[in-house]
Every structure is written in C-alpha cells, then in structure tokens.
Amino acid sequence: MKRSSRPRVLFCCFLVAILLGSLFLVTLRNESFSKYQTVLEPRHFSLDQNKTESFRTFSDSRRKVITEEKLRNILNENCDTSIEEFDVSIGNEILTMTEYKDNLARDFVAKNANPGKKSSVSPTLRSYENLPKPNPNKQLQNVKEVVDMKAMTENIENERKRRIALGDDDLLQIKELVTEMENETIYKVPNLVHFIWFGCRRFRVDHYITLLGAFRYQNPKFILFHTDCEPVSEYWTVFKKIAGATLRVVKRSPPLTIWEIPIKIVEHRADVARLQIMLEVGGIYLDTDSIVLRSVDSLRMDKMTLSESNVDSLANGIIFANRHSWFLQRWYWEYKYFVDTHWGKNSVLVPWAMWKLFPDKIKVVKKLICRPNWSELSYIFHELYDWHQNYILHLYARYLKTWDGKEERRLKELAVLNTTYGQIARHVIWGDERVRDITDWIVTCNISQILES
C-alpha cells in the first residue's frame, strides 16, 4: 500500500468505529424503552390501554403523575397543597397541569356562563305612575290618629331593658356609635349600616356580597351586625378580616311582642326589630340580600327615605332613617294594630299608604333601589339589566333556587356568570364587573385564594 493512502484508510476505520458505537447505544436505549414502555420527560401522551399502568408506575417517580380523582382528594384534604408539580392522567391521556386547567376552565365556562337565552334588547322597567292603585286610607286604622310620644318612648325603652336583661348588647353604651348618631352634619341620617341576623344558619356567598358592598361602596362609620347567633363560615371569616374595626357584632334577641301583641313569624320579628333599631340610633338598614352598588350618601339628606317596590308597596328591606323621623314614629305606631297572619301589611303596605297620605314626610326613590323587583327577577338571574345607575339592588335571595337554579352559586360560577347577578357580584367582590379568567384557580377549593385573586 502506498504511503499516501494510509491516512485515508485510518479515517475510514475511525468512521466505522463511531457508527458501530452509535448503533450499540441506540440498541441499549431501545431495550430501556421496551423495559419501561415510556419515554423520558413526558408532557402529553396517548397510550395503549395495556401500557398505561406500567407507564404510570415509572412516571410517578419521574413526573409525579396523578389521577384526577386523586387530585380532588388531595385538595379536599388540604386546599393549600401545591399542585403545579403534578401532571394529570385522565383515561389513556396525560395532561400537564397547565393543559388540564385550560381544558377544565374552558368546559366550566361553556357549562355555567349562560344559564338561559337572553332577550335581544336590554330589559327596561315599567312605571307605576299611571296604574290603578288601592285606596291608601284602607291600609291605616285611623289616618288622623296622633302618635303618643310618651307611650312610644316607654315602649322602646321597655324592649331595650328586656333585651339587656337577657344579656344583649346596649347600643347606647357604645360611645363611638353614640358620637356618630349625634354628630350633626349636612346628613340627617348617620352613616351607620345595620344588618339583622336571627337564627343559626349558613352565611352564604350572597350574604358576603351584601356586606362587602356596603363596606366597599358606602364606607360606613360602622357596620352593626345584630344577631342572636353569629354565623360560622369561610365567607364570614373573610369578611370579618376585611371589615376589621368597622364591623361590630351586636348581640340582640328578636322581639317576641309588639305593643303586647305576640309575634311568631320570624320575618315579622325582623320587621319590628329594624324599626326599633332605627328608633334607637337611626342609620341605614339593609336586608342581607340588598347589595350596595355605589355610595348612598345622597339618600342620607332626608330624615326618611324608602323605595318603591311595587304599585302598592314600599320596601322595608332598605331603610334610611333619622331616629326622630315623624314617618318612622307613625309607622311604628301603626303596629298597635298588627296581625301576625297578615303577611307584609305593616311592613310594606302601611308605609306605602302613609307615603300617599303624607308625601311631605318621606322621600321615595322610584327605580334605583328595589327595582327590578320580585316580579322582574328574570332581569337579575337570566338577563343583562343595566344596573349602573342603581344605588342598591335587592337580590330577593329567597327565590335564588327558583330563578337561578341553585340556592348558592360558587365563586367560580359568579366569576364567569353572564347575567346581572354575575356582573354585580364581580363588581362588589373584585371591583370590576367584567368576566374573570378562572384558569389559575379552577381546581382550587380555597375560597380565600379566589377572593383575594
């Protein structure tokens, strides 16, 4: 062989050696693949059924793959568990956590965002101005009857002493409250928001929205939560944390009589209690489903303000009152003729009649507090009603299951719900009515995490 050909031969032998070494490594790798029936660093797979179990066994130690059921169990045991490191197996498919949450959020929105078909145009409210109305004189026992202020004062004082004897809190012993009550400004109604909560029951998300709306948009001096059984729930715990010193839980037993007449219906007890609270200290009374949407300071300029809720009624679920209001005193006086079985007469029909008979003693808001009303609930739960001028929206929570299909919406549903209810819930909870991206917390059960997101 010539001397010049030797380098060429050596180079060819070198290439052959490299090729043989590569083939050996590929063979070794294929044997490993065959042994474990998988590949390293899996992200998204479609596997044969007979290979799935062996894949999961190997992959659990490498990629922390868990089943969807196991993921739910982990979160049920501890909502704060970090789950981003997991992939999720669903049938023969394995998804990264990002893919899993994207798919879940997309399906969730498709299922829950639009509970029903909407009208082609935004609904509007009809006026009650020209509709026939009942005779207001028939709603009062004696239109010309004069309030006996001495008897009125004694009645309120006796009820206060009865509650104190039961161990209830005395509003008049809360110095900051008395200061606010007696503070003379341009406002005739003190910036005190009152809620009544009689009986032990669950504090739901709609209750949370109601209290948060008052705190966020009215900025009251105090929120006074009058109750004989303080609620226990995560929503209540979160609200207490948010409200801080603004919230005062006031122990208060429900009234059992009014003018020595027995009260057995719990709603009527709450009706009487709210008037007694207004006569003691005044302020803003709200039902626990009356959601404040913007400041109501302009409604504090008169001694008494109520809202029209129907053609023959004023709502007692939202009351603005100075404790010396003549209208408030006359309203309470009419309870001397209270009949417990007459649902709603003293609470909504009597104040309507008094408005028609004594219009100079009260300010009445027509459409911006209690409309839509109970006969227009499709506007709240099915449609997109333009609520932006409303001071308050009354949710009529007793009809939630009938009209919304559920007694309580989950936060995730409210985040995407394309209805009036969904909009106002987001407006209060997150300060923005727009639909929220729920992808990051679609699998969490931590309510605090969602509320603070």
Short mmCIF file of C-alpha atoms in Angstrom, two decimals:
data_model
loop_
_atom_site.label_atom_id
_atom_site.label_comp_id
_atom_site.label_asym_id
_atom_site.label_seq_id
_atom_site.Cartn_x
_atom_site.Cartn_y
_atom_site.Cartn_z
CA MET A 1 0.00 0.00 0.00
CA LYS A 2 1.25 3.41 -0.87
CA ARG A 3 2.26 5.70 1.93
CA SER A 4 -0.22 8.45 0.85
CA SER A 5 -3.25 6.08 1.14
CA ARG A 6 -2.70 5.13 4.79
CA PRO A 7 -4.37 8.26 6.37
CA ARG A 8 -7.43 7.63 4.23
CA VAL A 9 -7.72 4.04 5.42
CA LEU A 10 -7.27 5.08 9.05
CA PHE A 11 -10.00 7.73 8.70
CA CYS A 12 -12.45 5.20 7.24
CA CYS A 13 -11.76 2.80 10.14
CA PHE A 14 -12.47 5.63 12.58
CA LEU A 15 -15.85 6.35 10.97
CA VAL A 16 -16.79 2.65 11.07
CA ALA A 17 -15.95 2.55 14.81
CA ILE A 18 -18.15 5.58 15.52
CA LEU A 19 -21.04 4.07 13.54
CA LEU A 20 -20.80 0.77 15.42
CA GLY A 21 -20.71 2.61 18.78
CA SER A 22 -23.81 4.66 17.86
CA LEU A 23 -25.72 1.54 16.87
CA PHE A 24 -24.81 -0.05 20.22
CA LEU A 25 -26.14 2.99 22.16
CA VAL A 26 -29.38 3.07 20.15
CA THR A 27 -29.91 -0.64 20.83
CA LEU A 28 -29.29 -0.11 24.55
CA ARG A 29 -31.74 2.82 24.63
CA ASN A 30 -34.44 0.80 22.82
CA GLU A 31 -34.04 -2.02 25.33
CA SER A 32 -34.56 0.51 28.14
CA PHE A 33 -37.62 1.92 26.37
CA SER A 34 -39.02 -1.58 25.91
CA LYS A 35 -38.41 -2.31 29.58
CA TYR A 36 -40.25 0.75 30.91
CA GLN A 37 -42.72 1.28 28.00
CA THR A 38 -42.32 5.02 28.13
CA VAL A 39 -40.06 7.95 27.23
CA LEU A 40 -38.26 10.38 29.46
CA GLU A 41 -39.77 13.79 30.32
CA PRO A 42 -43.36 13.06 29.11
CA ARG A 43 -45.65 16.07 28.57
CA HIS A 44 -48.76 14.94 26.67
CA PHE A 45 -49.39 11.32 25.72
CA SER A 46 -51.90 8.99 24.21
CA LEU A 47 -51.16 5.46 25.42
CA ASP A 48 -52.39 1.98 24.63
CA GLN A 49 -54.57 0.66 27.42
CA ASN A 50 -52.27 -2.29 28.15
CA LYS A 51 -49.31 0.03 28.64
CA THR A 52 -50.96 2.66 30.87
CA GLU A 53 -50.37 1.11 34.27
CA SER A 54 -46.67 0.37 33.72
CA PHE A 55 -46.19 3.88 32.38
CA ARG A 56 -47.78 5.46 35.45
CA THR A 57 -45.63 3.36 37.78
CA PHE A 58 -42.46 4.60 36.16
CA SER A 59 -43.72 8.13 35.50
CA ASP A 60 -44.92 8.71 39.09
CA SER A 61 -41.31 8.67 40.24
CA ARG A 62 -40.21 11.00 37.46
CA ARG A 63 -43.10 13.32 36.63
CA LYS A 64 -45.49 12.97 39.61
CA VAL A 65 -48.46 11.92 37.51
CA ILE A 66 -51.69 11.54 39.47
CA THR A 67 -55.25 10.69 38.56
CA GLU A 68 -57.96 13.32 38.51
CA GLU A 69 -59.69 11.60 41.43
CA LYS A 70 -56.50 11.65 43.49
CA LEU A 71 -56.04 15.35 42.73
CA ARG A 72 -59.52 16.09 44.06
CA ASN A 73 -58.84 14.05 47.19
CA ILE A 74 -55.60 15.94 47.83
CA LEU A 75 -57.35 19.30 47.56
CA ASN A 76 -60.25 18.16 49.70
CA GLU A 77 -57.80 17.24 52.44
CA ASN A 78 -55.79 20.46 52.17
CA CYS A 79 -56.76 23.34 49.87
CA ASP A 80 -53.31 24.89 50.24
CA THR A 81 -51.45 21.93 48.67
CA SER A 82 -49.16 22.95 45.79
CA ILE A 83 -50.34 21.14 42.67
CA GLU A 84 -48.30 22.75 39.89
CA GLU A 85 -45.70 19.98 40.00
CA PHE A 86 -48.26 17.33 39.02
CA ASP A 87 -49.43 16.07 35.66
CA VAL A 88 -52.93 14.62 35.50
CA SER A 89 -53.94 11.31 33.95
CA ILE A 90 -57.45 11.10 32.50
CA GLY A 91 -58.24 7.73 30.95
CA ASN A 92 -55.45 6.99 28.43
CA GLU A 93 -54.32 10.60 28.33
CA ILE A 94 -51.91 12.55 30.48
CA LEU A 95 -52.04 16.34 30.61
CA THR A 96 -49.69 18.84 32.10
CA MET A 97 -51.30 20.83 34.90
CA THR A 98 -51.48 23.86 32.60
CA GLU A 99 -53.27 21.86 29.91
CA TYR A 100 -55.56 20.27 32.48
CA LYS A 101 -56.60 23.64 33.95
CA ASP A 102 -57.07 25.19 30.49
CA ASN A 103 -59.40 22.38 29.45
CA LEU A 104 -61.27 22.43 32.75
CA ALA A 105 -61.77 26.22 32.67
CA ARG A 106 -62.98 26.15 29.06
CA ASP A 107 -65.53 23.43 29.81
CA PHE A 108 -66.62 25.18 33.01
CA VAL A 109 -67.31 28.47 31.21
CA ALA A 110 -69.24 26.71 28.45
CA LYS A 111 -71.43 25.00 31.04
CA ASN A 112 -72.01 27.85 33.50
CA ALA A 113 -71.65 31.26 31.85
CA ASN A 114 -75.07 31.44 30.18
CA PRO A 115 -77.84 29.69 32.14
CA GLY A 116 -80.53 30.72 29.63
CA LYS A 117 -81.27 32.52 26.40
CA LYS A 118 -81.31 36.30 26.69
CA SER A 119 -83.59 38.85 25.10
CA SER A 120 -82.29 40.64 22.02
CA VAL A 121 -82.51 44.00 23.83
CA SER A 122 -81.71 45.01 27.40
CA PRO A 123 -84.85 44.85 29.60
CA THR A 124 -86.43 48.06 30.88
CA LEU A 125 -88.65 48.77 33.87
CA ARG A 126 -92.23 49.86 33.55
CA SER A 127 -93.51 52.83 35.53
CA TYR A 128 -96.25 52.53 38.14
CA GLU A 129 -97.35 56.14 37.75
CA ASN A 130 -100.49 55.57 35.69
CA LEU A 131 -101.51 52.17 37.01
CA PRO A 132 -104.60 51.81 39.22
CA LYS A 133 -103.82 51.83 42.93
CA PRO A 134 -105.70 50.84 46.08
CA ASN A 135 -107.19 53.36 48.47
CA PRO A 136 -104.41 54.23 50.99
CA ASN A 137 -106.95 55.15 53.68
CA LYS A 138 -107.92 51.49 53.97
CA GLN A 139 -104.41 50.44 54.99
CA LEU A 140 -104.35 52.59 58.17
CA GLN A 141 -106.53 52.03 61.18
CA ASN A 142 -107.13 55.73 61.68
CA VAL A 143 -105.48 58.24 59.34
CA LYS A 144 -105.91 61.09 61.83
CA GLU A 145 -104.51 59.21 64.80
CA VAL A 146 -101.73 61.10 66.62
CA VAL A 147 -98.62 59.38 67.96
CA ASP A 148 -98.37 59.41 71.74
CA MET A 149 -94.65 60.10 72.07
CA LYS A 150 -94.58 59.25 75.78
CA ALA A 151 -96.10 55.83 75.12
CA MET A 152 -93.75 55.37 72.14
CA THR A 153 -90.66 56.15 74.24
CA GLU A 154 -91.77 53.84 77.04
CA ASN A 155 -92.39 51.01 74.60
CA ILE A 156 -88.92 51.29 73.03
CA GLU A 157 -87.27 51.63 76.45
CA ASN A 158 -89.08 48.61 77.90
CA GLU A 159 -87.99 46.50 74.96
CA ARG A 160 -84.40 47.69 75.40
CA LYS A 161 -84.45 46.73 79.10
CA ARG A 162 -85.88 43.31 78.26
CA ARG A 163 -83.00 42.61 75.88
CA ILE A 164 -80.36 43.85 78.30
CA ALA A 165 -81.79 41.53 80.96
CA LEU A 166 -81.25 38.66 78.50
CA GLY A 167 -77.61 39.62 78.16
CA ASP A 168 -77.91 41.57 74.91
CA ASP A 169 -75.65 44.46 74.00
CA ASP A 170 -76.86 48.00 74.63
CA LEU A 171 -76.34 50.20 71.58
CA LEU A 172 -76.46 53.33 73.68
CA GLN A 173 -73.38 52.16 75.61
CA ILE A 174 -71.19 52.09 72.51
CA LYS A 175 -69.55 55.52 72.74
CA GLU A 176 -68.34 55.73 69.14
CA LEU A 177 -71.83 54.82 67.97
CA VAL A 178 -73.48 57.50 70.07
CA THR A 179 -70.96 60.05 68.79
CA GLU A 180 -71.79 59.21 65.19
CA MET A 181 -75.52 59.22 65.97
CA GLU A 182 -75.36 62.69 67.50
CA ASN A 183 -72.88 64.15 65.02
CA GLU A 184 -74.69 66.99 63.26
CA THR A 185 -73.62 67.39 59.63
CA ILE A 186 -75.39 68.05 56.35
CA TYR A 187 -76.60 64.47 56.59
CA LYS A 188 -79.74 63.79 58.59
CA VAL A 189 -79.12 60.03 58.59
CA PRO A 190 -75.98 58.79 60.38
CA ASN A 191 -73.55 56.68 58.38
CA LEU A 192 -74.34 53.53 60.33
CA VAL A 193 -75.25 50.38 58.39
CA HIS A 194 -77.40 47.80 60.18
CA PHE A 195 -77.99 44.13 59.35
CA ILE A 196 -80.21 41.70 61.28
CA TRP A 197 -79.40 38.01 61.50
CA PHE A 198 -81.79 35.99 63.65
CA GLY A 199 -81.30 32.23 63.96
CA CYS A 200 -78.35 29.97 63.23
CA ARG A 201 -77.81 29.43 59.51
CA ARG A 202 -75.16 29.35 56.83
CA PHE A 203 -73.54 32.63 55.80
CA ARG A 204 -73.55 32.22 52.02
CA VAL A 205 -71.74 33.96 49.21
CA ASP A 206 -74.73 36.29 48.56
CA HIS A 207 -74.60 37.41 52.20
CA TYR A 208 -70.88 38.05 51.80
CA ILE A 209 -71.53 40.14 48.67
CA THR A 210 -74.18 42.18 50.51
CA LEU A 211 -71.99 43.07 53.48
CA LEU A 212 -68.96 43.68 51.28
CA GLY A 213 -70.96 46.01 49.01
CA ALA A 214 -71.93 48.17 51.99
CA PHE A 215 -68.35 48.22 53.22
CA ARG A 216 -66.73 48.86 49.84
CA TYR A 217 -69.07 51.42 48.31
CA GLN A 218 -70.66 53.19 51.29
CA ASN A 219 -67.65 53.31 53.61
CA PRO A 220 -69.80 53.49 56.77
CA LYS A 221 -68.57 54.52 60.18
CA PHE A 222 -69.79 51.17 61.49
CA ILE A 223 -71.47 48.05 60.15
CA LEU A 224 -73.63 46.78 63.01
CA PHE A 225 -74.49 43.10 62.67
CA HIS A 226 -77.38 42.44 65.07
CA THR A 227 -77.68 38.74 65.82
CA ASP A 228 -78.60 36.08 68.35
CA CYS A 229 -76.34 33.53 66.60
CA GLU A 230 -73.14 34.73 64.96
CA PRO A 231 -72.60 32.80 61.71
CA VAL A 232 -69.69 30.48 61.08
CA SER A 233 -68.38 30.05 57.53
CA GLU A 234 -65.32 30.88 55.49
CA TYR A 235 -67.14 33.81 53.87
CA TRP A 236 -67.92 35.23 57.30
CA THR A 237 -64.32 34.80 58.42
CA VAL A 238 -63.03 36.57 55.30
CA PHE A 239 -65.47 39.45 55.69
CA LYS A 240 -64.55 39.97 59.34
CA LYS A 241 -60.92 40.19 58.31
CA ILE A 242 -61.69 42.71 55.56
CA ALA A 243 -64.03 44.92 57.61
CA GLY A 244 -61.84 44.99 60.70
CA ALA A 245 -62.94 47.52 63.34
CA THR A 246 -65.74 48.79 61.09
CA LEU A 247 -67.73 45.64 61.84
CA ARG A 248 -69.43 45.40 65.22
CA VAL A 249 -71.25 42.19 66.08
CA VAL A 250 -74.14 43.23 68.34
CA LYS A 251 -75.84 40.57 70.43
CA ARG A 252 -79.57 41.12 70.04
CA SER A 253 -82.52 38.86 70.79
CA PRO A 254 -85.55 39.05 68.49
CA PRO A 255 -88.66 40.81 69.80
CA LEU A 256 -91.43 38.49 70.90
CA THR A 257 -94.21 41.07 71.07
CA ILE A 258 -95.05 44.49 69.66
CA TRP A 259 -97.41 46.66 71.69
CA GLU A 260 -98.10 43.49 73.72
CA ILE A 261 -99.19 41.62 70.57
CA PRO A 262 -97.33 38.27 70.11
CA ILE A 263 -95.04 37.89 67.08
CA LYS A 264 -94.46 34.30 65.98
CA ILE A 265 -93.29 34.66 62.36
CA VAL A 266 -89.53 35.21 62.30
CA GLU A 267 -89.70 37.59 59.34
CA HIS A 268 -92.16 39.78 61.25
CA ARG A 269 -89.83 39.77 64.26
CA ALA A 270 -87.08 41.08 61.98
CA ASP A 271 -89.51 43.69 60.59
CA VAL A 272 -90.18 45.02 64.10
CA ALA A 273 -86.54 44.83 65.18
CA ARG A 274 -85.37 47.03 62.30
CA LEU A 275 -87.82 49.77 63.23
CA GLN A 276 -86.76 49.56 66.88
CA ILE A 277 -83.10 49.89 65.87
CA MET A 278 -83.91 52.90 63.69
CA LEU A 279 -85.83 54.50 66.58
CA GLU A 280 -82.89 53.87 68.93
CA VAL A 281 -79.99 55.16 66.84
CA GLY A 282 -81.06 55.69 63.22
CA GLY A 283 -78.93 54.91 60.17
CA ILE A 284 -79.18 52.68 57.12
CA TYR A 285 -80.91 49.34 57.45
CA LEU A 286 -80.23 46.70 54.78
CA ASP A 287 -81.61 43.21 54.31
CA THR A 288 -78.83 40.64 53.90
CA ASP A 289 -79.61 40.44 50.17
CA SER A 290 -79.68 44.20 49.46
CA ILE A 291 -76.45 44.93 47.61
CA VAL A 292 -74.98 48.45 47.67
CA LEU A 293 -73.54 49.29 44.25
CA ARG A 294 -72.40 52.89 44.81
CA SER A 295 -72.40 55.50 47.54
CA VAL A 296 -75.82 56.22 49.04
CA ASP A 297 -74.78 59.46 50.75
CA SER A 298 -77.23 61.50 48.66
CA LEU A 299 -80.04 59.45 50.24
CA ARG A 300 -78.94 60.46 53.73
CA MET A 301 -80.02 64.07 53.21
CA ASP A 302 -83.64 63.48 54.27
CA LYS A 303 -84.95 62.20 57.60
CA MET A 304 -86.71 59.26 55.96
CA THR A 305 -86.12 57.54 52.60
CA LEU A 306 -87.70 54.35 51.30
CA SER A 307 -88.01 52.83 47.84
CA GLU A 308 -90.98 51.92 45.70
CA SER A 309 -91.04 48.17 45.15
CA ASN A 310 -94.45 47.69 43.53
CA VAL A 311 -97.60 49.54 42.60
CA ASP A 312 -98.92 49.40 46.18
CA SER A 313 -95.86 48.87 48.39
CA LEU A 314 -92.69 50.47 49.69
CA ALA A 315 -89.84 48.09 50.55
CA ASN A 316 -88.77 47.78 54.16
CA GLY A 317 -85.62 45.86 53.17
CA ILE A 318 -83.75 49.14 52.73
CA ILE A 319 -84.44 51.98 55.18
CA PHE A 320 -82.73 55.36 55.60
CA ALA A 321 -83.93 56.97 58.80
CA ASN A 322 -83.17 59.59 61.39
CA ARG A 323 -84.29 58.32 64.79
CA HIS A 324 -86.52 61.41 65.21
CA SER A 325 -88.30 60.94 61.88
CA TRP A 326 -92.05 61.54 62.18
CA PHE A 327 -92.70 58.99 59.44
CA LEU A 328 -90.71 56.34 61.32
CA GLN A 329 -92.59 57.01 64.54
CA ARG A 330 -96.00 56.93 62.86
CA TRP A 331 -95.08 53.70 61.08
CA TYR A 332 -94.13 52.03 64.35
CA TRP A 333 -97.30 53.36 65.98
CA GLU A 334 -99.43 51.61 63.36
CA TYR A 335 -98.11 48.30 64.69
CA LYS A 336 -100.57 48.76 67.56
CA TYR A 337 -102.97 47.11 65.10
CA PHE A 338 -100.55 44.43 63.93
CA VAL A 339 -101.88 40.99 62.95
CA ASP A 340 -99.17 38.36 62.64
CA THR A 341 -101.01 36.33 60.00
CA HIS A 342 -101.38 39.34 57.67
CA TRP A 343 -98.17 38.83 55.68
CA GLY A 344 -96.48 42.07 54.71
CA LYS A 345 -99.26 44.51 55.62
CA ASN A 346 -97.42 46.51 58.28
CA SER A 347 -94.04 46.08 56.63
CA VAL A 348 -94.75 47.24 53.06
CA LEU A 349 -98.43 48.22 52.57
CA VAL A 350 -98.70 50.58 55.54
CA PRO A 351 -95.63 52.68 54.61
CA TRP A 352 -96.92 52.93 51.01
CA ALA A 353 -100.26 54.22 52.27
CA MET A 354 -98.51 56.69 54.58
CA TRP A 355 -96.44 57.98 51.64
CA LYS A 356 -99.60 58.66 49.65
CA LEU A 357 -101.28 60.32 52.64
CA PHE A 358 -98.23 62.24 53.99
CA PRO A 359 -95.92 62.75 50.97
CA ASP A 360 -94.03 65.62 52.60
CA LYS A 361 -92.78 63.36 55.41
CA ILE A 362 -90.73 60.99 53.28
CA LYS A 363 -88.54 60.75 50.20
CA VAL A 364 -89.31 57.82 47.92
CA VAL A 365 -86.86 56.51 45.31
CA LYS A 366 -88.73 55.03 42.36
CA LYS A 367 -86.42 52.68 40.39
CA LEU A 368 -82.88 52.85 41.72
CA ILE A 369 -83.10 50.71 44.86
CA CYS A 370 -85.71 47.94 44.73
CA ARG A 371 -86.13 47.54 41.01
CA PRO A 372 -86.01 45.03 39.43
CA ASN A 373 -88.48 43.68 41.96
CA TRP A 374 -89.77 40.19 42.80
CA SER A 375 -91.93 40.15 39.64
CA GLU A 376 -88.94 41.10 37.46
CA LEU A 377 -86.44 38.52 38.70
CA SER A 378 -85.63 37.28 35.20
CA TYR A 379 -83.86 40.64 34.74
CA ILE A 380 -81.48 39.70 37.55
CA PHE A 381 -80.93 35.97 37.01
CA HIS A 382 -81.42 35.48 33.26
CA GLU A 383 -80.80 38.82 31.55
CA LEU A 384 -78.27 41.65 31.46
CA TYR A 385 -80.13 44.54 33.02
CA ASP A 386 -78.41 47.94 33.05
CA TRP A 387 -77.95 48.38 36.82
CA HIS A 388 -75.24 51.05 36.70
CA GLN A 389 -77.48 53.86 37.96
CA ASN A 390 -78.82 51.78 40.84
CA TYR A 391 -77.79 52.71 44.35
CA ILE A 392 -78.76 49.25 45.57
CA LEU A 393 -80.05 46.06 44.01
CA HIS A 394 -82.30 43.78 46.04
CA LEU A 395 -81.40 40.19 45.15
CA TYR A 396 -84.56 38.57 46.62
CA ALA A 397 -82.43 35.66 47.85
CA ARG A 398 -85.46 33.62 48.92
CA TYR A 399 -86.06 32.99 45.21
CA LEU A 400 -82.47 32.07 44.30
CA LYS A 401 -83.18 28.38 43.74
CA THR A 402 -86.35 29.09 41.76
CA TRP A 403 -84.82 31.64 39.41
CA ASP A 404 -81.10 30.92 39.44
CA GLY A 405 -81.41 27.16 39.72
CA LYS A 406 -79.23 26.99 42.85
CA GLU A 407 -79.52 28.09 46.45
CA GLU A 408 -75.93 29.29 46.31
CA ARG A 409 -73.55 30.00 43.44
CA ARG A 410 -69.90 29.04 43.73
CA LEU A 411 -67.35 31.83 43.36
CA LYS A 412 -66.10 30.26 40.15
CA GLU A 413 -69.59 30.46 38.68
CA LEU A 414 -70.02 34.10 39.71
CA ALA A 415 -66.67 34.89 38.09
CA VAL A 416 -68.00 33.90 34.65
CA LEU A 417 -71.79 34.18 35.02
CA ASN A 418 -73.09 36.30 32.14
CA THR A 419 -76.14 37.73 33.91
CA THR A 420 -76.98 40.77 36.02
CA TYR A 421 -76.28 38.74 39.14
CA GLY A 422 -72.88 37.77 37.81
CA GLN A 423 -71.99 41.36 36.92
CA ILE A 424 -72.92 42.86 40.28
CA ALA A 425 -71.21 40.01 42.15
CA ARG A 426 -67.94 40.73 40.32
CA HIS A 427 -68.46 44.48 40.76
CA VAL A 428 -68.58 44.01 44.53
CA ILE A 429 -66.13 41.15 45.07
CA TRP A 430 -63.37 42.21 42.70
CA GLY A 431 -64.31 45.82 41.91
CA ASP A 432 -64.76 45.02 38.21
CA GLU A 433 -67.91 43.68 36.56
CA ARG A 434 -66.05 42.05 33.67
CA VAL A 435 -65.85 38.26 33.40
CA ARG A 436 -62.74 36.94 35.11
CA ASP A 437 -60.22 34.38 33.91
CA ILE A 438 -60.65 31.45 36.27
CA THR A 439 -57.90 29.25 34.82
CA ASP A 440 -55.42 29.78 37.64
CA TRP A 441 -57.90 28.76 40.33
CA ILE A 442 -60.25 26.42 38.51
CA VAL A 443 -59.07 23.44 40.61
CA THR A 444 -58.67 25.16 43.97
CA CYS A 445 -61.14 24.86 46.84
CA ASN A 446 -59.53 27.71 48.81
CA ILE A 447 -62.17 30.46 48.97
CA SER A 448 -59.74 32.99 50.42
CA GLN A 449 -57.37 32.46 47.50
CA ILE A 450 -60.15 33.17 44.98
CA LEU A 451 -61.49 36.21 46.82
CA GLU A 452 -58.04 37.75 47.01
CA SER A 453 -57.05 36.96 43.41
#
